[in-house]
mmCIF file of C-alpha atoms in Angstrom:
data_model
loop_
_atom_site.group_PDB
_atom_site.id
_atom_site.type_symbol
_atom_site.label_atom_id
_atom_site.label_comp_id
_atom_site.label_asym_id
_atom_site.label_seq_id
_atom_site.Cartn_x
_atom_site.Cartn_y
_atom_site.Cartn_z
ATOM 1 C CA MET T 1 -12.112 28.720 -50.215
ATOM 2 C CA LYS T 2 -13.700 28.510 -46.783
ATOM 3 C CA ARG T 3 -11.560 25.554 -46.056
ATOM 4 C CA LEU T 4 -8.434 27.349 -47.141
ATOM 5 C CA ILE T 5 -9.202 30.282 -44.807
ATOM 6 C CA PHE T 6 -9.822 27.793 -42.026
ATOM 7 C CA ILE T 7 -6.451 26.129 -42.616
ATOM 8 C CA ILE T 8 -4.678 29.494 -42.712
ATOM 9 C CA ILE T 9 -6.307 30.521 -39.389
ATOM 10 C CA ILE T 10 -5.472 27.216 -37.739
ATOM 11 C CA THR T 11 -1.873 27.343 -38.991
ATOM 12 C CA GLY T 12 -1.639 30.903 -37.720
ATOM 13 C CA ILE T 13 -2.815 29.877 -34.265
ATOM 14 C CA PHE T 14 -0.298 27.051 -34.189
ATOM 15 C CA ILE T 15 2.558 29.189 -35.243
ATOM 16 C CA GLN T 16 1.660 31.789 -32.615
ATOM 17 C CA ALA T 17 1.197 29.138 -29.949
ATOM 18 C CA SER T 18 4.473 27.449 -30.773
ATOM 19 C CA GLY T 19 6.255 30.768 -30.512
ATOM 20 C CA GLN T 20 5.123 31.306 -26.929
ATOM 21 C CA LYS T 21 4.345 27.984 -25.335
ATOM 22 C CA TYR T 22 6.880 25.291 -24.778
ATOM 23 C CA ILE T 23 5.813 21.783 -23.813
ATOM 24 C CA THR T 24 7.719 18.769 -22.618
ATOM 25 C CA LYS T 25 6.627 15.387 -21.365
ATOM 26 C CA ASN T 26 10.122 14.206 -20.527
ATOM 27 C CA GLY T 27 11.028 16.467 -17.627
ATOM 28 C CA TYR T 28 12.637 15.382 -14.368
ATOM 29 C CA ILE T 29 11.558 15.892 -10.797
ATOM 30 C CA GLY T 30 13.284 14.037 -8.000
ATOM 31 C CA PHE T 31 13.244 14.131 -4.256
ATOM 32 C CA PHE T 32 15.802 13.305 -1.646
ATOM 33 C CA SER T 33 15.483 12.482 1.992
ATOM 34 C CA HIS T 34 18.606 12.187 4.108
ATOM 35 C CA THR T 35 18.752 10.825 7.635
ATOM 36 C CA PRO T 36 21.533 9.083 9.502
ATOM 37 C CA VAL T 37 19.529 5.859 9.130
ATOM 38 C CA GLU T 38 19.112 5.865 5.345
ATOM 39 C CA ASP T 39 18.982 7.970 2.219
ATOM 40 C CA ILE T 40 15.874 7.754 0.109
ATOM 41 C CA LYS T 41 15.759 9.048 -3.443
ATOM 42 C CA GLY T 42 12.869 9.003 -5.895
ATOM 43 C CA ASP T 43 13.231 9.899 -9.587
ATOM 44 C CA ASN T 44 10.484 10.788 -12.036
ATOM 45 C CA ASN T 45 11.451 11.202 -15.662
ATOM 46 C CA GLN T 46 7.899 11.584 -16.942
ATOM 47 C CA VAL T 47 7.132 15.092 -15.894
ATOM 48 C CA ALA T 48 4.795 17.015 -18.166
ATOM 49 C CA SER T 49 5.324 20.774 -18.213
ATOM 50 C CA ILE T 50 4.202 23.844 -20.119
ATOM 51 C CA LEU T 51 6.007 27.138 -20.063
ATOM 52 C CA ASP T 52 4.357 30.161 -21.628
ATOM 53 C CA ILE T 53 7.061 32.763 -22.195
ATOM 54 C CA SER T 54 4.582 35.486 -23.141
ATOM 55 C CA ASN T 55 3.348 35.802 -19.521
ATOM 56 C CA GLY T 56 5.653 33.538 -17.518
ATOM 57 C CA GLU T 57 2.981 30.966 -16.667
ATOM 58 C CA ILE T 58 4.408 27.610 -15.816
ATOM 59 C CA VAL T 59 2.707 24.283 -15.119
ATOM 60 C CA PHE T 60 4.108 20.958 -13.934
ATOM 61 C CA GLN T 61 2.300 17.696 -13.664
ATOM 62 C CA VAL T 62 3.491 14.321 -12.424
ATOM 63 C CA LEU T 63 2.055 10.921 -11.668
ATOM 64 C CA ILE T 64 3.044 9.766 -8.177
ATOM 65 C CA LYS T 65 3.419 6.227 -9.475
ATOM 66 C CA SER T 66 6.110 7.370 -11.929
ATOM 67 C CA PHE T 67 8.605 7.962 -9.104
ATOM 68 C CA LYS T 68 11.222 5.248 -9.177
ATOM 69 C CA PHE T 69 13.323 4.106 -6.210
ATOM 70 C CA GLU T 70 16.395 2.031 -5.727
ATOM 71 C CA LYS T 71 14.443 -0.446 -3.664
ATOM 72 C CA ALA T 72 11.040 -1.904 -4.565
ATOM 73 C CA LEU T 73 9.902 -1.782 -0.943
ATOM 74 C CA MET T 74 10.510 1.987 -0.682
ATOM 75 C CA GLU T 75 8.369 2.490 -3.803
ATOM 76 C CA GLU T 76 5.606 0.325 -2.377
ATOM 77 C CA HIS T 77 5.549 2.207 0.956
ATOM 78 C CA PHE T 78 5.750 5.561 -0.853
ATOM 79 C CA ASN T 79 2.725 4.749 -3.006
ATOM 80 C CA GLU T 80 0.593 2.825 -0.549
ATOM 81 C CA ASN T 81 1.313 4.293 2.881
ATOM 82 C CA TYR T 82 2.478 7.844 2.413
ATOM 83 C CA MET T 83 1.286 9.288 -0.887
ATOM 84 C CA GLU T 84 -1.802 7.058 -1.285
ATOM 85 C CA SER T 85 -1.293 7.240 -5.029
ATOM 86 C CA GLU T 86 -4.442 5.341 -5.878
ATOM 87 C CA LYS T 87 -6.491 8.053 -4.167
ATOM 88 C CA TYR T 88 -4.236 10.969 -5.241
ATOM 89 C CA PRO T 89 -2.568 9.839 -8.453
ATOM 90 C CA LYS T 90 -1.186 13.272 -9.489
ATOM 91 C CA ALA T 91 0.811 16.118 -8.097
ATOM 92 C CA THR T 92 0.680 19.469 -9.863
ATOM 93 C CA PHE T 93 2.118 22.933 -9.746
ATOM 94 C CA THR T 94 0.468 25.861 -11.498
ATOM 95 C CA GLY T 95 2.138 29.210 -11.181
ATOM 96 C CA LYS T 96 3.898 32.188 -12.615
ATOM 97 C CA ILE T 97 7.404 33.524 -12.937
ATOM 98 C CA LEU T 98 7.174 36.715 -10.868
ATOM 99 C CA ASN T 99 9.909 38.488 -12.832
ATOM 100 C CA PRO T 100 9.524 37.317 -16.430
ATOM 101 C CA SER T 101 10.959 40.544 -17.717
ATOM 102 C CA ALA T 102 14.304 39.549 -16.140
ATOM 103 C CA VAL T 103 14.531 36.762 -18.716
ATOM 104 C CA SER T 104 15.519 37.533 -22.256
ATOM 105 C CA PHE T 105 14.222 34.496 -24.068
ATOM 106 C CA SER T 106 16.276 35.242 -27.118
ATOM 107 C CA THR T 107 19.669 35.647 -25.351
ATOM 108 C CA PRO T 108 21.459 32.444 -24.217
ATOM 109 C CA ALA T 109 22.227 32.782 -20.495
ATOM 110 C CA ILE T 110 21.106 31.572 -17.057
ATOM 111 C CA TYR T 111 18.532 33.832 -15.468
ATOM 112 C CA GLU T 112 17.529 33.730 -11.789
ATOM 113 C CA VAL T 113 13.750 33.746 -11.328
ATOM 114 C CA GLU T 114 11.202 33.559 -8.607
ATOM 115 C CA VAL T 115 8.135 31.444 -9.112
ATOM 116 C CA GLU T 116 4.901 31.619 -7.162
ATOM 117 C CA GLY T 117 1.896 29.365 -7.433
ATOM 118 C CA ASP T 118 -0.190 26.481 -6.150
ATOM 119 C CA LEU T 119 1.485 23.195 -5.330
ATOM 120 C CA SER T 120 -0.904 20.262 -4.974
ATOM 121 C CA ILE T 121 0.363 17.053 -3.401
ATOM 122 C CA HIS T 122 -1.645 14.336 -1.726
ATOM 123 C CA GLY T 123 -4.900 16.243 -2.198
ATOM 124 C CA VAL T 124 -3.592 19.330 -0.359
ATOM 125 C CA THR T 125 -2.952 22.606 -2.198
ATOM 126 C CA LYS T 126 -0.513 25.157 -0.793
ATOM 127 C CA LYS T 127 0.726 28.497 -2.034
ATOM 128 C CA VAL T 128 4.471 28.328 -2.489
ATOM 129 C CA LYS T 129 7.113 30.825 -3.605
ATOM 130 C CA GLU T 130 10.458 29.393 -4.628
ATOM 131 C CA LYS T 131 13.651 30.458 -6.422
ATOM 132 C CA GLY T 132 14.756 28.843 -9.596
ATOM 133 C CA SER T 133 16.535 29.487 -12.828
ATOM 134 C CA ILE T 134 15.701 29.601 -16.508
ATOM 135 C CA GLU T 135 18.468 28.629 -18.831
ATOM 136 C CA ILE T 136 18.255 29.771 -22.435
ATOM 137 C CA ALA T 137 20.439 27.769 -24.786
ATOM 138 C CA LYS T 138 20.488 27.186 -28.517
ATOM 139 C CA GLY T 139 17.471 25.003 -29.308
ATOM 140 C CA SER T 140 16.280 24.592 -25.738
ATOM 141 C CA ILE T 141 14.957 26.294 -22.649
ATOM 142 C CA SER T 142 15.498 24.735 -19.226
ATOM 143 C CA ALA T 143 13.732 25.381 -15.961
ATOM 144 C CA ASN T 144 15.599 24.341 -12.817
ATOM 145 C CA SER T 145 14.829 24.611 -9.159
ATOM 146 C CA ARG T 146 15.720 23.102 -5.833
ATOM 147 C CA PHE T 147 13.524 23.638 -2.774
ATOM 148 C CA SER T 148 12.246 21.843 0.294
ATOM 149 C CA ILE T 149 8.843 20.735 1.493
ATOM 150 C CA VAL T 150 7.603 19.310 4.767
ATOM 151 C CA PRO T 151 5.485 16.175 4.326
ATOM 152 C CA GLU T 152 3.206 17.110 7.208
ATOM 153 C CA ASP T 153 2.202 20.319 5.377
ATOM 154 C CA TYR T 154 0.546 18.091 2.772
ATOM 155 C CA ASN T 155 -1.114 15.830 5.326
ATOM 156 C CA ILE T 156 1.338 13.030 4.605
ATOM 157 C CA LYS T 157 1.493 10.975 7.736
ATOM 158 C CA ILE T 158 4.693 9.140 8.589
ATOM 159 C CA PRO T 159 4.331 6.426 11.197
ATOM 160 C CA ASN T 160 6.532 6.717 14.292
ATOM 161 C CA VAL T 161 8.287 3.437 13.507
ATOM 162 C CA VAL T 162 9.931 4.884 10.442
ATOM 163 C CA ARG T 163 10.000 8.562 11.597
ATOM 164 C CA ASN T 164 13.797 8.335 11.974
ATOM 165 C CA ASN T 165 14.182 6.922 8.435
ATOM 166 C CA ILE T 166 12.519 9.838 6.692
ATOM 167 C CA ALA T 167 13.801 13.430 6.822
ATOM 168 C CA LYS T 168 11.649 16.182 8.305
ATOM 169 C CA THR T 169 12.090 18.226 5.163
ATOM 170 C CA ILE T 170 12.361 16.635 1.745
ATOM 171 C CA GLU T 171 14.526 18.233 -0.936
ATOM 172 C CA ILE T 172 12.889 18.524 -4.345
ATOM 173 C CA THR T 173 14.884 18.942 -7.559
ATOM 174 C CA VAL T 174 13.241 20.132 -10.767
ATOM 175 C CA ASN T 175 15.099 19.861 -14.110
ATOM 176 C CA ILE T 176 12.916 20.497 -17.091
ATOM 177 C CA LYS T 177 14.195 20.911 -20.592
ATOM 178 C CA TYR T 178 11.812 22.305 -23.236
ATOM 179 C CA SER T 179 12.845 21.830 -26.793
ATOM 180 C CA THR T 180 12.433 24.885 -28.935
ATOM 181 C CA SER T 181 13.305 23.202 -32.190
ATOM 182 C CA GLY T 182 11.126 20.089 -32.614
ATOM 183 C CA ASN T 183 7.406 19.962 -31.992
ATOM 184 C CA GLN T 184 7.668 18.841 -28.371
ATOM 185 C CA MET A 1 26.293 -22.510 31.095
ATOM 186 C CA LYS A 2 24.774 -25.874 30.414
ATOM 187 C CA LEU A 3 21.077 -26.156 29.548
ATOM 188 C CA LYS A 4 18.993 -29.231 29.733
ATOM 189 C CA ARG A 5 18.461 -30.838 26.364
ATOM 190 C CA PRO A 6 14.844 -29.729 25.642
ATOM 191 C CA TYR A 7 15.688 -26.151 26.561
ATOM 192 C CA ARG A 8 18.695 -26.220 24.290
ATOM 193 C CA TYR A 9 16.485 -27.249 21.383
ATOM 194 C CA ILE A 10 13.938 -24.530 22.145
ATOM 195 C CA LEU A 11 16.772 -21.977 22.234
ATOM 196 C CA ILE A 12 18.106 -23.177 18.897
ATOM 197 C CA VAL A 13 14.647 -22.972 17.322
ATOM 198 C CA ILE A 14 14.155 -19.480 18.666
ATOM 199 C CA LEU A 15 17.553 -18.376 17.330
ATOM 200 C CA LEU A 16 16.926 -19.974 13.932
ATOM 201 C CA THR A 17 13.470 -18.337 13.666
ATOM 202 C CA GLY A 18 14.997 -14.988 14.543
ATOM 203 C CA LEU A 19 17.739 -15.477 11.979
ATOM 204 C CA ALA A 20 15.221 -16.517 9.301
ATOM 205 C CA GLY A 21 13.148 -13.447 10.111
ATOM 206 C CA LEU A 22 16.195 -11.211 9.876
ATOM 207 C CA ILE A 23 17.251 -12.693 6.549
ATOM 208 C CA THR A 24 13.696 -12.358 5.138
ATOM 209 C CA GLY A 25 13.620 -8.781 6.369
ATOM 210 C CA ILE A 26 16.957 -7.920 4.727
ATOM 211 C CA TYR A 27 15.830 -9.747 1.559
ATOM 212 C CA PHE A 28 12.608 -7.728 1.238
ATOM 213 C CA TYR A 29 14.317 -4.486 2.184
ATOM 214 C CA ASN A 30 16.839 -4.900 -0.620
ATOM 215 C CA LEU A 31 14.389 -6.173 -3.222
ATOM 216 C CA ARG A 32 14.777 -4.432 -6.598
ATOM 217 C CA ASP A 33 12.172 -3.738 -9.214
ATOM 218 C CA LYS A 34 10.985 -6.791 -11.105
ATOM 219 C CA ASP A 35 12.904 -7.607 -14.263
ATOM 220 C CA LEU A 36 10.116 -7.405 -16.782
ATOM 221 C CA LEU A 37 11.969 -9.586 -19.278
ATOM 222 C CA LYS A 38 11.156 -12.458 -16.962
ATOM 223 C CA GLU A 39 7.534 -11.445 -16.285
ATOM 224 C CA LYS A 40 4.448 -12.393 -18.260
ATOM 225 C CA PRO A 41 2.523 -9.406 -19.588
ATOM 226 C CA ASP A 42 -1.067 -8.897 -18.409
ATOM 227 C CA PHE A 43 -2.030 -7.124 -21.637
ATOM 228 C CA LEU A 44 -0.782 -7.236 -25.228
ATOM 229 C CA ILE A 45 -2.004 -4.078 -26.915
ATOM 230 C CA SER A 46 -1.155 -1.484 -29.563
ATOM 231 C CA ALA A 47 -0.099 2.022 -28.509
ATOM 232 C CA GLU A 48 -3.069 3.420 -30.392
ATOM 233 C CA GLU A 49 -5.639 1.240 -28.561
ATOM 234 C CA LEU A 50 -4.049 1.789 -25.124
ATOM 235 C CA GLN A 51 -4.091 5.601 -25.556
ATOM 236 C CA LYS A 52 -7.684 5.450 -26.862
ATOM 237 C CA GLU A 53 -8.840 3.515 -23.775
ATOM 238 C CA PHE A 54 -7.296 6.091 -21.447
ATOM 239 C CA GLU A 55 -8.604 9.026 -23.443
ATOM 240 C CA SER A 56 -12.178 7.723 -23.484
ATOM 241 C CA ASP A 57 -12.348 6.625 -19.827
ATOM 242 C CA GLU A 58 -9.391 7.492 -17.583
ATOM 243 C CA ASN A 59 -10.907 6.133 -14.350
ATOM 244 C CA ALA A 60 -11.871 2.767 -15.784
ATOM 245 C CA SER A 61 -8.494 2.495 -17.521
ATOM 246 C CA ASN A 62 -6.640 3.323 -14.283
ATOM 247 C CA ILE A 63 -8.376 0.394 -12.603
ATOM 248 C CA LYS A 64 -7.734 -1.845 -15.610
ATOM 249 C CA PHE A 65 -4.134 -0.967 -16.415
ATOM 250 C CA VAL A 66 -2.276 0.758 -13.567
ATOM 251 C CA ASN A 67 0.385 -1.451 -11.957
ATOM 252 C CA LYS A 68 -0.222 -4.040 -14.656
ATOM 253 C CA ILE A 69 2.478 -5.254 -17.030
ATOM 254 C CA ILE A 70 1.665 -4.108 -20.555
ATOM 255 C CA GLU A 71 3.326 -5.185 -23.762
ATOM 256 C CA VAL A 72 2.755 -2.352 -26.159
ATOM 257 C CA THR A 73 3.520 -2.156 -29.877
ATOM 258 C CA GLY A 74 3.727 1.046 -31.789
ATOM 259 C CA VAL A 75 5.688 3.376 -34.032
ATOM 260 C CA ILE A 76 8.366 5.492 -32.338
ATOM 261 C CA SER A 77 7.524 9.203 -32.545
ATOM 262 C CA SER A 78 10.391 10.438 -30.404
ATOM 263 C CA LEU A 79 13.363 9.363 -28.305
ATOM 264 C CA GLU A 80 14.304 11.702 -25.477
ATOM 265 C CA LYS A 81 17.228 11.360 -23.116
ATOM 266 C CA GLY A 82 16.511 12.388 -19.561
ATOM 267 C CA GLU A 83 18.197 12.733 -16.215
ATOM 268 C CA ASN A 84 20.368 9.865 -14.823
ATOM 269 C CA ASN A 85 20.888 8.321 -18.280
ATOM 270 C CA SER A 86 17.188 7.646 -18.576
ATOM 271 C CA MET A 87 15.483 7.449 -21.940
ATOM 272 C CA ASN A 88 11.858 8.002 -22.874
ATOM 273 C CA ILE A 89 10.529 6.372 -26.004
ATOM 274 C CA ALA A 90 7.231 7.832 -27.246
ATOM 275 C CA LEU A 91 4.932 5.706 -29.387
ATOM 276 C CA SER A 92 2.523 7.546 -31.619
ATOM 277 C CA THR A 93 -1.241 7.213 -31.441
ATOM 278 C CA ALA A 94 -4.209 8.561 -33.358
ATOM 279 C CA ASN A 95 -4.082 11.742 -31.244
ATOM 280 C CA SER A 96 -1.034 13.799 -32.311
ATOM 281 C CA MET A 97 -0.930 15.564 -28.882
ATOM 282 C CA SER A 98 -0.908 12.343 -26.883
ATOM 283 C CA SER A 99 1.282 9.261 -27.037
ATOM 284 C CA VAL A 100 2.396 6.259 -25.006
ATOM 285 C CA ILE A 101 5.647 7.202 -23.256
ATOM 286 C CA CYS A 102 7.843 4.346 -22.179
ATOM 287 C CA THR A 103 10.765 5.014 -19.819
ATOM 288 C CA ILE A 104 13.243 2.238 -20.378
ATOM 289 C CA THR A 105 15.451 0.703 -17.699
ATOM 290 C CA ALA A 106 19.157 1.676 -17.564
ATOM 291 C CA GLU A 107 20.076 -1.848 -18.714
ATOM 292 C CA THR A 108 17.921 -1.663 -21.861
ATOM 293 C CA ASP A 109 19.984 -1.043 -24.966
ATOM 294 C CA ALA A 110 18.156 1.474 -27.139
ATOM 295 C CA SER A 111 21.015 2.116 -29.510
ATOM 296 C CA GLY A 112 19.925 1.849 -33.122
ATOM 297 C CA LEU A 113 16.315 2.728 -32.382
ATOM 298 C CA VAL A 114 15.024 5.550 -34.581
ATOM 299 C CA SER A 115 11.838 7.533 -35.025
ATOM 300 C CA GLY A 116 9.440 5.831 -37.387
ATOM 301 C CA GLN A 117 10.505 2.360 -36.358
ATOM 302 C CA THR A 118 7.933 -0.124 -35.022
ATOM 303 C CA VAL A 119 8.861 -1.612 -31.631
ATOM 304 C CA THR A 120 7.354 -3.729 -28.883
ATOM 305 C CA LEU A 121 8.102 -2.677 -25.309
ATOM 306 C CA ARG A 122 7.020 -4.219 -22.045
ATOM 307 C CA GLY A 123 6.494 -1.980 -19.048
ATOM 308 C CA GLU A 124 4.490 -1.232 -15.921
ATOM 309 C CA CYS A 125 1.669 1.232 -16.355
ATOM 310 C CA SER A 126 1.785 4.289 -14.068
ATOM 311 C CA GLY A 127 -1.332 5.992 -15.490
ATOM 312 C CA PHE A 128 -2.251 8.935 -17.677
ATOM 313 C CA LEU A 129 -1.218 12.569 -17.778
ATOM 314 C CA MET A 130 -1.247 13.963 -21.293
ATOM 315 C CA ASP A 131 0.080 10.591 -22.409
ATOM 316 C CA VAL A 132 -0.104 7.029 -21.185
ATOM 317 C CA LEU A 133 3.006 6.469 -19.032
ATOM 318 C CA LEU A 134 4.871 3.174 -18.710
ATOM 319 C CA ASN A 135 7.885 2.558 -16.485
ATOM 320 C CA ASN A 136 10.659 -0.013 -16.098
ATOM 321 C CA CYS A 137 10.285 -0.773 -19.781
ATOM 322 C CA VAL A 138 12.288 -3.398 -21.603
ATOM 323 C CA LEU A 139 12.667 -3.899 -25.337
ATOM 324 C CA ILE A 140 10.936 -7.062 -26.616
ATOM 325 C CA ARG A 141 11.075 -6.668 -30.404
ATOM 326 C CA LYS A 142 12.455 -4.176 -32.888
#
């Protein structure tokens, strides 16, 4: 009997949690640097993210080493010289949708949102406030954003020799799709 | 302009060295990721064991596995398409909340793979978030 009650409670918690929190481990975050010398693009398809629609809390987590580049040398420099991924293996964002009431999670549409929170890259945490969108579709919720960061803000040093190869501001693209049907 | 013979040789050597340097530079600049089908794995391990090692000691496992080539065998728990035609194959472990996620290369043919199937993938370990993450994965056995 005790066991049955326990199972009912646990199931209840799970049902409640699954109704409010959406998780994915297959999200995408990419960055793009454009200069007349060269374009550099890094893609990460292993972004873990949790979106809690009850209060608008949103979390992203990535491993720096999961960013893939067209050229192996770019990836090596990115990890070893700029991001120091052995010392700082992760980048995270923890924040909140400032206007969660603007999103009707049961009505398919694209909603403009503003997100504010702490962005941690290369061991440096900064408060950021960026625009994005939440797309509600049948069976999925997507969170998308495009914004820019300045490497120097995160204490990422770029040697003078390659200063002209790397843009002063780096464009970040976030495309996260949370499944609302399966268990992920 | 006519140079004396020894100077001419020296000039040729300098030019050739410069050219060799330039070619090496261009070669390294354009180098792609390793094709893991041609590489020997550093570890042969089951998805369950790999995840367990990271869960019990992440720091030690980072030192042991990150940047190493791992051939991992497990049961597919999910197949998820991502951005740029990418595909993540998750292998189940003893922990239902955590798996081994393998992002396969664009050249890897994953058609016909289904959840519940046992597969062996070879990839480079990036580390651990909620799951163990492998990149540049190729399909070894299905």
